[in-house]
Amino acid sequence: MSTKAERSFYVLPFGLDVQGSGPRSDREADPFGFDEPTNVFTRGVSQIIPQWLARKSVTVSIQTDKNHYAVDEPIKITILIRNRLPVPIRILTTQTRVWGWKVDGLVDASEEIYYQPKSQNVIELRAGETKKHAISWDGRIKRVDDRTHWEPLSRGIHTVTAFVTTPVVKTASKEIEVRS
């Protein structure tokens, strides 16, 4: 009897819910949700692919559940990171953070400055794999001054951007409109 694993789900502070990479559409999911290359052969193949080729093969896309929102309305963001090659890849990143999202240039919709140690990480994707990251954002920007507070997005057009921290940063953006 075969059962499919459920997607891992993490709740973060500041009104963010992040859903980990889910099952791949063409294969059965990793039972623990990690979905990373796990055998020696796969890791070996990913090591011989040149970094420049691996970086070119990765695509990033971003989607939202709607194009228009009311002030304070939650926004569902889906980020897809895809390996277009028919072989597994392993890419060195420039930061410990592998991927992320921004609203109007603010990482995680926050003015808060995060300490990023100067170290690398890796992105590992199986042949043709697409990693899906689903975020439910409360539509508020974290403001940091003499006191920390959260403000709803103002009316108008805003840009939501997804990124992967490869040496040449891969990004995808989408404009959303906040109406009354």
Short mmCIF file of C-alpha atoms in Angstrom, two decimals, residues 14 101-115 140-151:
data_model
loop_
_atom_site.label_atom_id
_atom_site.label_comp_id
_atom_site.label_asym_id
_atom_site.label_seq_id
_atom_site.Cartn_x
_atom_site.Cartn_y
_atom_site.Cartn_z
CA PHE A 14 4.77 38.19 11.94
CA TRP A 101 10.71 36.99 -1.15
CA LYS A 102 10.36 40.78 -1.03
CA VAL A 103 7.58 43.33 -1.14
CA ASP A 104 8.62 46.65 -2.67
CA GLY A 105 12.27 45.73 -2.01
CA LEU A 106 11.77 44.79 1.66
CA VAL A 107 12.89 41.21 2.37
CA ASP A 108 10.07 39.27 4.05
CA ALA A 109 8.06 42.55 4.00
CA SER A 110 10.16 43.89 6.86
CA GLU A 111 12.45 46.89 7.46
CA GLU A 112 14.25 44.86 10.11
CA ILE A 113 17.91 44.24 9.33
CA TYR A 114 18.85 40.57 9.60
CA TYR A 115 22.34 39.38 10.38
CA ARG A 140 1.41 44.10 6.53
CA ILE A 141 4.87 45.65 6.43
CA LYS A 142 7.02 45.41 9.57
CA ARG A 143 8.30 48.91 10.40
CA VAL A 144 11.26 49.31 12.75
CA ASP A 145 11.98 52.68 14.38
CA ASP A 146 11.77 53.66 18.06
CA ARG A 147 9.13 50.95 18.36
CA THR A 148 8.30 48.04 16.09
CA HIS A 149 4.89 48.08 14.44
CA TRP A 150 3.11 46.61 11.44
CA GLU A 151 1.39 48.73 8.80
#
